[in-house]
Short mmCIF file of C-alpha atoms and ligand atoms in Angstrom, two decimals:
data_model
loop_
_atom_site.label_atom_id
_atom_site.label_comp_id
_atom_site.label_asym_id
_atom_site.label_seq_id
_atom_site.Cartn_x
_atom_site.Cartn_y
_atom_site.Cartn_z
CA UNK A 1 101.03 87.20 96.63
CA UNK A 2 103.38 88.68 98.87
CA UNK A 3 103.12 90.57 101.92
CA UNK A 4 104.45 93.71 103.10
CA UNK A 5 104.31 95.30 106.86
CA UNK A 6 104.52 98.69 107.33
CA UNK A 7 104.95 100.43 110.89
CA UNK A 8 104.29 103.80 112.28
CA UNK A 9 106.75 106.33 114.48
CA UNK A 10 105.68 109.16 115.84
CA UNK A 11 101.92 108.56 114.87
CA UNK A 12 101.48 106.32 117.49
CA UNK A 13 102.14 109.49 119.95
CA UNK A 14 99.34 111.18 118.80
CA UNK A 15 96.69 110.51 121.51
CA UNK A 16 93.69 111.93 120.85
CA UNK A 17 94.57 112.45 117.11
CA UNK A 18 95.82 109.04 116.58
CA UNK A 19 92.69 107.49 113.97
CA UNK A 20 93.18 110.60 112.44
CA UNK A 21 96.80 110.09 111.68
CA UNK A 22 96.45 106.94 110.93
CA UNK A 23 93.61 106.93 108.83
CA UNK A 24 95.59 109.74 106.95
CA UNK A 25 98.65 106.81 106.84
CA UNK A 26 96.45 104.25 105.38
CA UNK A 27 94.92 106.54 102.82
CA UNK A 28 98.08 107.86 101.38
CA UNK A 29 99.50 104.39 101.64
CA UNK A 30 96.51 103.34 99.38
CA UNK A 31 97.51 106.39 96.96
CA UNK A 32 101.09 105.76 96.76
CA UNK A 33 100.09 102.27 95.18
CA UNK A 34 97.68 102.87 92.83
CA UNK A 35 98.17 102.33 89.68
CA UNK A 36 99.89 98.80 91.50
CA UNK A 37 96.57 96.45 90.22
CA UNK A 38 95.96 93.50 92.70
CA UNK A 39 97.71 95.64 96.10
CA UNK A 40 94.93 96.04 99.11
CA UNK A 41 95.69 97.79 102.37
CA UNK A 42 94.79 96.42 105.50
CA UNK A 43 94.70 99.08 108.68
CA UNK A 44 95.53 97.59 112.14
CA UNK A 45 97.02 98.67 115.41
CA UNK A 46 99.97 101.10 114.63
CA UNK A 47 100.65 99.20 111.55
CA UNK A 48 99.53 98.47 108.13
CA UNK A 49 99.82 95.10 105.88
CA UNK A 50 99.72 95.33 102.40
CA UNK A 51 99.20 92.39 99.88
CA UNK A 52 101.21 92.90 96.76
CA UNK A 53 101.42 90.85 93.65
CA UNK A 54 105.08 89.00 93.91
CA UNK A 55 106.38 90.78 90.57
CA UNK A 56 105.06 94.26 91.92
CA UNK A 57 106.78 94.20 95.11
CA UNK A 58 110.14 96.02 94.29
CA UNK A 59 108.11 98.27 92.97
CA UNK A 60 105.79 98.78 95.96
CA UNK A 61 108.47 98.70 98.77
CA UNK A 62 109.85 101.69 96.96
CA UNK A 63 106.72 103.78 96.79
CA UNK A 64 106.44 102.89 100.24
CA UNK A 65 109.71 103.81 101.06
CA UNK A 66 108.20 107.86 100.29
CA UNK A 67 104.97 107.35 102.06
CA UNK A 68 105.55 109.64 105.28
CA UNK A 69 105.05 108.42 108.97
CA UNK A 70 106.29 104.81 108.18
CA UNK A 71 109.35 104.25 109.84
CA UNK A 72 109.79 100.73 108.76
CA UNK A 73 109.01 98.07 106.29
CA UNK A 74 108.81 94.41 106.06
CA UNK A 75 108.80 91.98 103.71
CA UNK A 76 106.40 89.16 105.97
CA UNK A 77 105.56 85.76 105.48
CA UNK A 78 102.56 83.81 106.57
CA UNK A 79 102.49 81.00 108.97
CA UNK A 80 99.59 79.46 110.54
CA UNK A 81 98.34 79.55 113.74
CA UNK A 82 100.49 76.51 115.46
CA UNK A 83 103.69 75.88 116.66
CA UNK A 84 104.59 73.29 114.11
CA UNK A 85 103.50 75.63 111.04
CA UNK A 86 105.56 78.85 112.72
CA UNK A 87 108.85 77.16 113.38
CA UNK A 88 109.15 75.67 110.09
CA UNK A 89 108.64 78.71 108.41
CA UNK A 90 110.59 80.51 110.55
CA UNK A 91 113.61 78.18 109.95
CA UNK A 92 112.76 78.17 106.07
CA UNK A 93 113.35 82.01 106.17
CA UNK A 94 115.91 81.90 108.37
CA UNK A 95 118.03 79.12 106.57
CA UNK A 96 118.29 81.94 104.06
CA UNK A 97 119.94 84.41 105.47
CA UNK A 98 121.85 82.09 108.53
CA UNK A 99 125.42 82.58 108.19
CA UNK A 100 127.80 80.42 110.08
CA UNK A 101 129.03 82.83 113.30
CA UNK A 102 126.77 84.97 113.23
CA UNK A 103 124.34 85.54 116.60
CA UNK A 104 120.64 85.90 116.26
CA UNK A 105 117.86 86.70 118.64
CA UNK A 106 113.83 85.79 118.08
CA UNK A 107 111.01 88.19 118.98
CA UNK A 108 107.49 87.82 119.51
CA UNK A 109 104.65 90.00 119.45
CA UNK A 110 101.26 88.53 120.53
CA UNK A 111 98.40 90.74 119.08
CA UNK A 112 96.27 87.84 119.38
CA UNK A 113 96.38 87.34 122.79
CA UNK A 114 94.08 83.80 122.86
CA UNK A 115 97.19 82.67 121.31
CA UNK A 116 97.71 79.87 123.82
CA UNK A 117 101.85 80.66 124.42
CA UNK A 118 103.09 84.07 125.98
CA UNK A 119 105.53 86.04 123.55
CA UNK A 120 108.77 85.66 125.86
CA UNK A 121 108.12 81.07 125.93
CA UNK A 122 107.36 81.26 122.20
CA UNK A 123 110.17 83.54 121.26
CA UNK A 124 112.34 80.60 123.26
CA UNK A 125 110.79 77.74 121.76
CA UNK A 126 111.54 78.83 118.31
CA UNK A 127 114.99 80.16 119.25
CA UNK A 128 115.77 76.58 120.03
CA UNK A 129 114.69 74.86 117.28
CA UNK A 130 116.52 77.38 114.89
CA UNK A 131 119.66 76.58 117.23
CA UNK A 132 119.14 73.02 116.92
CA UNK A 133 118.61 73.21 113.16
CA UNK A 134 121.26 75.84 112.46
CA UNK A 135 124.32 74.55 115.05
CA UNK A 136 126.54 77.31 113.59
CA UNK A 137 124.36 80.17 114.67
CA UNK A 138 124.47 81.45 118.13
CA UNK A 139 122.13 83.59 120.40
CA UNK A 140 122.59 86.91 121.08
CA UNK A 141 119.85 89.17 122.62
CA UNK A 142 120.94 91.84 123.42
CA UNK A 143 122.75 92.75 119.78
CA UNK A 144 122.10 90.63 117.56
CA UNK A 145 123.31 90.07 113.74
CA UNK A 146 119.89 88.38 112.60
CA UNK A 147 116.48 89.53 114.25
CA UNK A 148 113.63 86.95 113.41
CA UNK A 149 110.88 88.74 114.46
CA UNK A 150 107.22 86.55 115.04
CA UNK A 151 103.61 88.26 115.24
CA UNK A 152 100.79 86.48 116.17
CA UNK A 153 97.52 88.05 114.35
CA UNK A 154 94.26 86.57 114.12
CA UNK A 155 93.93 83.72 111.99
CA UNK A 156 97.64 83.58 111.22
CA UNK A 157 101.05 84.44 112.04
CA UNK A 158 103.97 86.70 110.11
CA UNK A 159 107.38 86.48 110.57
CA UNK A 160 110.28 88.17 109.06
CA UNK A 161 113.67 89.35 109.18
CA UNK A 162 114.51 92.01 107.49
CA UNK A 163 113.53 96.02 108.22
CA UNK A 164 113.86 98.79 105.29
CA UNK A 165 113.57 102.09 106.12
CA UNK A 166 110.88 104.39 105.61
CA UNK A 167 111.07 108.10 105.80
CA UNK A 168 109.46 108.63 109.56
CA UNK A 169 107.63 112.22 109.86
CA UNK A 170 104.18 112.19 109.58
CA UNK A 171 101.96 111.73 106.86
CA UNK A 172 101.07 114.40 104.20
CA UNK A 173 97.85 116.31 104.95
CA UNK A 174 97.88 115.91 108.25
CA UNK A 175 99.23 119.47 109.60
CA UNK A 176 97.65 121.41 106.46
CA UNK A 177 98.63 122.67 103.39
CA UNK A 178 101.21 124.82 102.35
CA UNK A 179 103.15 126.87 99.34
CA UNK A 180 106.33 126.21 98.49
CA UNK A 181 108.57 129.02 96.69
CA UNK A 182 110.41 126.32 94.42
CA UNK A 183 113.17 127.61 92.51
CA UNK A 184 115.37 125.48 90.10
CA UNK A 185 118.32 125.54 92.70
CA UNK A 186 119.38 123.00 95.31
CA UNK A 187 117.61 124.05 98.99
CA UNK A 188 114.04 125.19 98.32
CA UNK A 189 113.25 121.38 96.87
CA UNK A 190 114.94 120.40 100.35
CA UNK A 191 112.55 122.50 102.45
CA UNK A 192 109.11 121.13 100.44
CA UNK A 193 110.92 117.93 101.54
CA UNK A 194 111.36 118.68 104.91
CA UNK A 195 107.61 120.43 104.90
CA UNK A 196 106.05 117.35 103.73
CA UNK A 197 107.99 114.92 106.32
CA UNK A 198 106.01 117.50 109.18
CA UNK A 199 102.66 116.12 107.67
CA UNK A 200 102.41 119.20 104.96
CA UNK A 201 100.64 119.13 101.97
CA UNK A 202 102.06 121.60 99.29
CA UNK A 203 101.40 123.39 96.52
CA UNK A 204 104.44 124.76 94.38
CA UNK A 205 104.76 128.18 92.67
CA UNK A 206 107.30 129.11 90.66
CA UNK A 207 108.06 132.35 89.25
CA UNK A 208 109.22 132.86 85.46
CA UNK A 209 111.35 135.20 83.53
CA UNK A 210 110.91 134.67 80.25
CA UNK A 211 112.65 135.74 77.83
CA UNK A 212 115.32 136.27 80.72
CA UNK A 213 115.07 133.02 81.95
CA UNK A 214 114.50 129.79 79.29
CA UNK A 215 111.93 127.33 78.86
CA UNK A 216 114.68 124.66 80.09
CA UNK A 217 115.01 126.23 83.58
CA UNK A 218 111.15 125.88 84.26
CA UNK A 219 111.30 122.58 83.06
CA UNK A 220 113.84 122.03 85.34
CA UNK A 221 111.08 123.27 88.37
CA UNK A 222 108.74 120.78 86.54
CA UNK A 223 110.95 117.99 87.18
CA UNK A 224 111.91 118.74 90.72
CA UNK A 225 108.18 119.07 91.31
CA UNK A 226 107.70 115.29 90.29
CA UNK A 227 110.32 114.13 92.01
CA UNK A 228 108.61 115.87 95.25
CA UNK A 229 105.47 114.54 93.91
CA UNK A 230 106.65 111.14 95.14
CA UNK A 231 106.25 111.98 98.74
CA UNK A 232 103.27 114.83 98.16
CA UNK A 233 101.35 112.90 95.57
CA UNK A 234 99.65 114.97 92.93
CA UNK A 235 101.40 118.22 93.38
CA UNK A 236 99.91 121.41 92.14
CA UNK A 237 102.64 124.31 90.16
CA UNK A 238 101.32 127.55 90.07
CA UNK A 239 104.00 129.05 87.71
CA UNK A 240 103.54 133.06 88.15
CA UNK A 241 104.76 135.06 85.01
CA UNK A 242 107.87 137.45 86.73
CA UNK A 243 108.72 139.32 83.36
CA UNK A 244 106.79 142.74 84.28
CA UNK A 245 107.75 142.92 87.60
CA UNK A 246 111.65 142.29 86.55
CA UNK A 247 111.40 144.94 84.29
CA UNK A 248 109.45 147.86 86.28
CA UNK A 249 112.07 146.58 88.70
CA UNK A 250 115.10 147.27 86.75
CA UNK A 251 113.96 150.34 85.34
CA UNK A 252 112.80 152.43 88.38
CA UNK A 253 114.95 150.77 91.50
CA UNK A 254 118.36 150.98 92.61
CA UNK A 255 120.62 148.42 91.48
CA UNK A 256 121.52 147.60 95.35
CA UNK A 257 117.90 147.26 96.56
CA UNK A 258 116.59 144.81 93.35
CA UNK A 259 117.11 141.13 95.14
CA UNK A 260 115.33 142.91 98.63
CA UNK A 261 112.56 144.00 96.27
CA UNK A 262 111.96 141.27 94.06
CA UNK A 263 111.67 139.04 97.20
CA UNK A 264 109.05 140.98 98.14
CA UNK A 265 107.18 140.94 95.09
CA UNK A 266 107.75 137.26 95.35
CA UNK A 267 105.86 136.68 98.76
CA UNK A 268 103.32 139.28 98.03
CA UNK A 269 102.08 137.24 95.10
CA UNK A 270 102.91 134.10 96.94
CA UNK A 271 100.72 135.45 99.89
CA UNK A 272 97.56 136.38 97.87
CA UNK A 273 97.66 132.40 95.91
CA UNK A 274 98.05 131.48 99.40
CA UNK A 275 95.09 132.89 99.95
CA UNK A 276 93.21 131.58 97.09
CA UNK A 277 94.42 128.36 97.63
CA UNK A 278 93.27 128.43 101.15
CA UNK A 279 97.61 127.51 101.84
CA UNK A 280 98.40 128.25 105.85
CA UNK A 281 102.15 129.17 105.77
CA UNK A 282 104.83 130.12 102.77
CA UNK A 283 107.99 127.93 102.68
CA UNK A 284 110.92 128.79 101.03
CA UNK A 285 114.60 127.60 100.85
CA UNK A 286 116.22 130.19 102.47
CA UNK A 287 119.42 129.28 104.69
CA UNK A 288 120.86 131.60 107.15
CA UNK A 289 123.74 133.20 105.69
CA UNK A 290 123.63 131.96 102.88
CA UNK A 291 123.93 134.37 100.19
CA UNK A 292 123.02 138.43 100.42
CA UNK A 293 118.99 138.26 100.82
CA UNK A 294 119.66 135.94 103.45
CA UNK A 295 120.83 138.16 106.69
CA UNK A 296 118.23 138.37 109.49
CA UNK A 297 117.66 142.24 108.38
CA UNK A 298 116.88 141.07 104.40
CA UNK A 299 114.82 138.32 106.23
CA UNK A 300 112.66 140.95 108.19
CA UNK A 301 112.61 143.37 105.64
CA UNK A 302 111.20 140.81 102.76
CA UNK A 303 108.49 138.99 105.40
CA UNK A 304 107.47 142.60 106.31
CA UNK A 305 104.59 142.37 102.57
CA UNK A 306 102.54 139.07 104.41
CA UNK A 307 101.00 137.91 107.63
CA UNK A 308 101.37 134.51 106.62
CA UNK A 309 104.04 132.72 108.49
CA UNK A 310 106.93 132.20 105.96
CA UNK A 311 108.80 128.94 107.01
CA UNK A 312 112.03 128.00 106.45
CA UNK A 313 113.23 124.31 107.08
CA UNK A 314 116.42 124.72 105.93
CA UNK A 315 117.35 127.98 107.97
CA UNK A 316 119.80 126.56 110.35
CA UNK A 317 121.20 123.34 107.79
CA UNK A 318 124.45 123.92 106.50
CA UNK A 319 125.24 124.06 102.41
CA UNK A 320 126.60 120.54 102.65
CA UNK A 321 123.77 119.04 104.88
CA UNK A 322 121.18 120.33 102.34
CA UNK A 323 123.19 118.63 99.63
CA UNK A 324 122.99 115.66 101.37
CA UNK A 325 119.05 115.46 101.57
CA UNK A 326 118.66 116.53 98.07
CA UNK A 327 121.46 113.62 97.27
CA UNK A 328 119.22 111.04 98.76
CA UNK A 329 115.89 112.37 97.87
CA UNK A 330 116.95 112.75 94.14
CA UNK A 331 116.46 116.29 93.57
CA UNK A 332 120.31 116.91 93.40
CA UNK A 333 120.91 115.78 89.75
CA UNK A 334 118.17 118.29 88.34
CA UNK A 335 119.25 120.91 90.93
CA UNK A 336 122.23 121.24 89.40
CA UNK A 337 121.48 121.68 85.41
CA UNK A 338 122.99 124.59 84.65
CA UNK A 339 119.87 126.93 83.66
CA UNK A 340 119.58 130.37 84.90
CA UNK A 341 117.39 131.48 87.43
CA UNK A 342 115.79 134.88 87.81
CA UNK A 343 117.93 135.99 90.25
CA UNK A 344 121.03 135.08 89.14
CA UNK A 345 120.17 137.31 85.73
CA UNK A 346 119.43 140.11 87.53
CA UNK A 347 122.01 139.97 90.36
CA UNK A 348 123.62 143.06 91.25
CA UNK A 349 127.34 143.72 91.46
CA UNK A 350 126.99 144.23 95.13
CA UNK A 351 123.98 144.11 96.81
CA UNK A 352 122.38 145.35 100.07
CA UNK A 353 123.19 142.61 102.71
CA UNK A 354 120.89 145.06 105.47
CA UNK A 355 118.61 146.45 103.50
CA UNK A 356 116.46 149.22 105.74
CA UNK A 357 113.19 149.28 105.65
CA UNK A 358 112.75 152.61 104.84
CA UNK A 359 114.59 152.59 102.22
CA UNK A 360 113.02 149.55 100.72
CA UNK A 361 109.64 151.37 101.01
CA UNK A 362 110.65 154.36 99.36
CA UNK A 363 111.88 152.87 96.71
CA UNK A 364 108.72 151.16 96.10
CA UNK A 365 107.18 154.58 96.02
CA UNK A 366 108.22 154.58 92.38
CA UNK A 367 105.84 151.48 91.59
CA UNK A 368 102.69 150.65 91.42
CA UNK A 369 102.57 147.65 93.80
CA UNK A 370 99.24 146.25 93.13
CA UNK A 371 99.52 146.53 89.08
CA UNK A 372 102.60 144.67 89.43
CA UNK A 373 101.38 141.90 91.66
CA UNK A 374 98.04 141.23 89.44
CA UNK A 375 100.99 141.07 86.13
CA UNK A 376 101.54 137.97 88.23
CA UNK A 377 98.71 136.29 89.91
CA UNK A 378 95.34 135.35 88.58
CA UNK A 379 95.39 134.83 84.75
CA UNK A 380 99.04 135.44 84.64
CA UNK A 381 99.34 132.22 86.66
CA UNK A 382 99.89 129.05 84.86
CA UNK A 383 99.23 125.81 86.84
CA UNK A 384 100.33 122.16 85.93
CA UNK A 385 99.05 119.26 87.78
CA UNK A 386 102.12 117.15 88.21
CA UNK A 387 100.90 113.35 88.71
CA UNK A 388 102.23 111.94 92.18
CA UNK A 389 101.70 108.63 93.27
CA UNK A 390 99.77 109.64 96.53
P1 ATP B 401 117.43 127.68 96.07
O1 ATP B 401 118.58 126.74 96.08
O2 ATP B 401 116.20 127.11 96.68
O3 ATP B 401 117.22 128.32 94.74
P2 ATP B 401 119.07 129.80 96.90
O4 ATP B 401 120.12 129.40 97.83
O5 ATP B 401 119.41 129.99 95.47
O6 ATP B 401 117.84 128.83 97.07
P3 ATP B 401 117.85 132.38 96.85
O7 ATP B 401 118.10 132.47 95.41
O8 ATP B 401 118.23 133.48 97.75
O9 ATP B 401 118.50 131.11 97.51
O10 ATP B 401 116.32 132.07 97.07
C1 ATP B 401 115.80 131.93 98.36
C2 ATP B 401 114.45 131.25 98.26
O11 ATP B 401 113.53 132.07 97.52
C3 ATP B 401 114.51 129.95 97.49
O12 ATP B 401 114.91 128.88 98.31
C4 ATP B 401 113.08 129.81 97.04
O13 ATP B 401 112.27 129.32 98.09
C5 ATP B 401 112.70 131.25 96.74
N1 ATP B 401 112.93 131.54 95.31
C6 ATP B 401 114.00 132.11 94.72
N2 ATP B 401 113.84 132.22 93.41
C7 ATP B 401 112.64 131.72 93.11
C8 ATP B 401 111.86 131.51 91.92
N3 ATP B 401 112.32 131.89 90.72
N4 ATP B 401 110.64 130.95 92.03
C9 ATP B 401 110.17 130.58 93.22
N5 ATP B 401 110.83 130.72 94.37
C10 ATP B 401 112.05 131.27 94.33
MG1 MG B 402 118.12 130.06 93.89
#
């Protein structure tokens, strides 16, 4: 068996709230493994430790590596509770990584504080027998190459050496649940991403064009929706049939106005599965700037159809920034198949980069707004249930 510690940021902040969050840690921790046979979870002061079969333990350290509000993990070995049994473990671990030259530093942390020897006087005592073992190493505290880090539980002690990051924010559920508008392109997959790291749970709806848009671009929304499902674990896609409203759009609206009004349509469907769902906010992908619907005037006009607050992460992130997430978080390679989306079908030559309200409205005149909107909620919704691994 091999051990694993994982460590909370921000959770630890919390105050009042702080089981909760944590309790909300440990759970999703215990999600993102399953499947893992032989892993248990063990909950203790702004940590958790998690035993892991040795040949599942790549595997694990990357689930946890998606679990939000750890900031940290660590590969730990067990020592027992004297001085004898902790220093030669600690030089056994250390002897692997020691490299002649480089400067090292010990740390204690005492959470068992009958533990006869204060943190600082053990830290020293094993510093000195890893000097005296390991001649070629030197000690540096204040910034060191090698950090041998020592914690003193109850009926044992861990040490290790190495950190791996986790993704910090705080863990899903915790702040409520939301909707994401996911599209096939390269930001709206970054703002779920950025939604989930602020403790939101989402659902996903996509809206299809078929025949105007192909089977292969909503498969494309299937996969980005498991690769979010990493972080989200099992991830609800509410995939709204668009076709009507497309249509009724092109027929009876200006050219100019059709990416103002199909926005709208968007979020007023998006608004009443909110609702359904019992979702508290809309996110979508939308970037200041960006691209035509994406002025502050198209921005008021469109959120005028909903109450809801619609949230952007990714409003003030550069092109190249949002890249950059969807790089690391793996939704960059299916972002970029090159499959249509419904807006890019139906984009006008040039359209309205203010659109006025009034105008907007009138041209809506010529529809009728609540026909269109059922053509794309209820039964007219499709929903997979995309496996996650919390
Ligand atoms: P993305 O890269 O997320 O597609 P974008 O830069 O292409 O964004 P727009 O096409 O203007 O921007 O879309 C703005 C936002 O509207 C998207 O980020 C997404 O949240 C939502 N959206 C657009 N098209 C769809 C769609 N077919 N289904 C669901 N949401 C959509
Ligand atoms: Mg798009």
């Amino acid at each position: 068996m091999a051990r694993l510690l994982t460590r909370f940021g921000e959770i630890a902040l919390k105050g009042k709230n702080r089981r909760y969050f944590e309790n909300a840690l440990t759970s999703n921790i215990k999600k993102a493994l399953r499947g893992l046979s032989g892993c248990r979870v063990e909950q203790t002061r702004s940590r958790n430790f998690v035993e892991v079969p040795d040949k599942l333990l790549d595997d694990a350290i990357t689930r946890l590596s998606r679990v939000f509000g750890i900031v940290s993990i660590s590969p730990v070995v067990e020592a027992e509770l004297d001085m004898d049994s902790i220093m030669d473990v600690a030089l056994r671990e250390f002897s692997k990584i020691a490299r002649a030259g480089l400067t090292f530093k010990v740390q204690t942390k005492r959470a068992n504080k009958r533990f006869p020897l204060a943190s600082p006087l053990m830290s020293a005592e094993v510093g000195a027998h890893l000097l005296t073992n390991l001649p070629s190493l030197t000690v540096d505290v204040h910034e060191p190459d090698l950090l041998l880090e020592v914690e003193i539980r109850e009926h044992e002690a861990y040490i290790f050496t190495q950190k791996i990051p986790g993704p910090g924010g705080l863990p899903v559920g915790v702040t409520g649940k939301g909707l994401l508008l996911l599209s096939g392109g390269i930001d709206s997959p970054v703002a779920g991403w950025m939604a989930m790291k602020r403790g939101v749970k989402l659902e996903a709806l996509y809206f299809h064009s078929f025949p105007f848009t192909s089977e292969r671009a909503e498969e494309k929304v299937v996969d980005l929706c498991r690769v979010l499902a990493a972080y989200n674990g099992a991830t609800r896609l509410h995939v709204s049939h668009f076709t009507e409203i497309q249509k009724e759009l092109r027929q009876k609206c200006p050219d100019k106005l059709q990416v103002t009004l199909m926005r709208r349509m968007m979020l007023r469907i998006a608004a009443r599965l909110a609702a359904e769902r019992g979702a508290q906010a809309i996110f979508t992908g939308e970037s200041l700037g960006q691209v035509a619907s994406q002025t502050m005037e198209s921005i008021s006009v469109i959120g005028r159809v909903t109450d809801l607050p619609i949230l952007r992460p990714v409003i003030g992130m550069d092109k190249a920034e949002i890249v950059e997430i969807s790089r690391r978080i793996d939704t960059y390679p299916i972002s970029i198949r090159p499959y249509e989306d419904c807006c890019t079908v139906f984009l006008p030559e040039f359209p309205v980069t203010r659109p006025r309200l009034a105008e907007v409205e009138a041209a809506e005149a010529a529809l009728d707004i609540e026909a269109l909107v059922d053509s794309g909620s209820g039964p007219n919704i499709r929903t997979f249930e995309i496996r996650g691994q919390i």
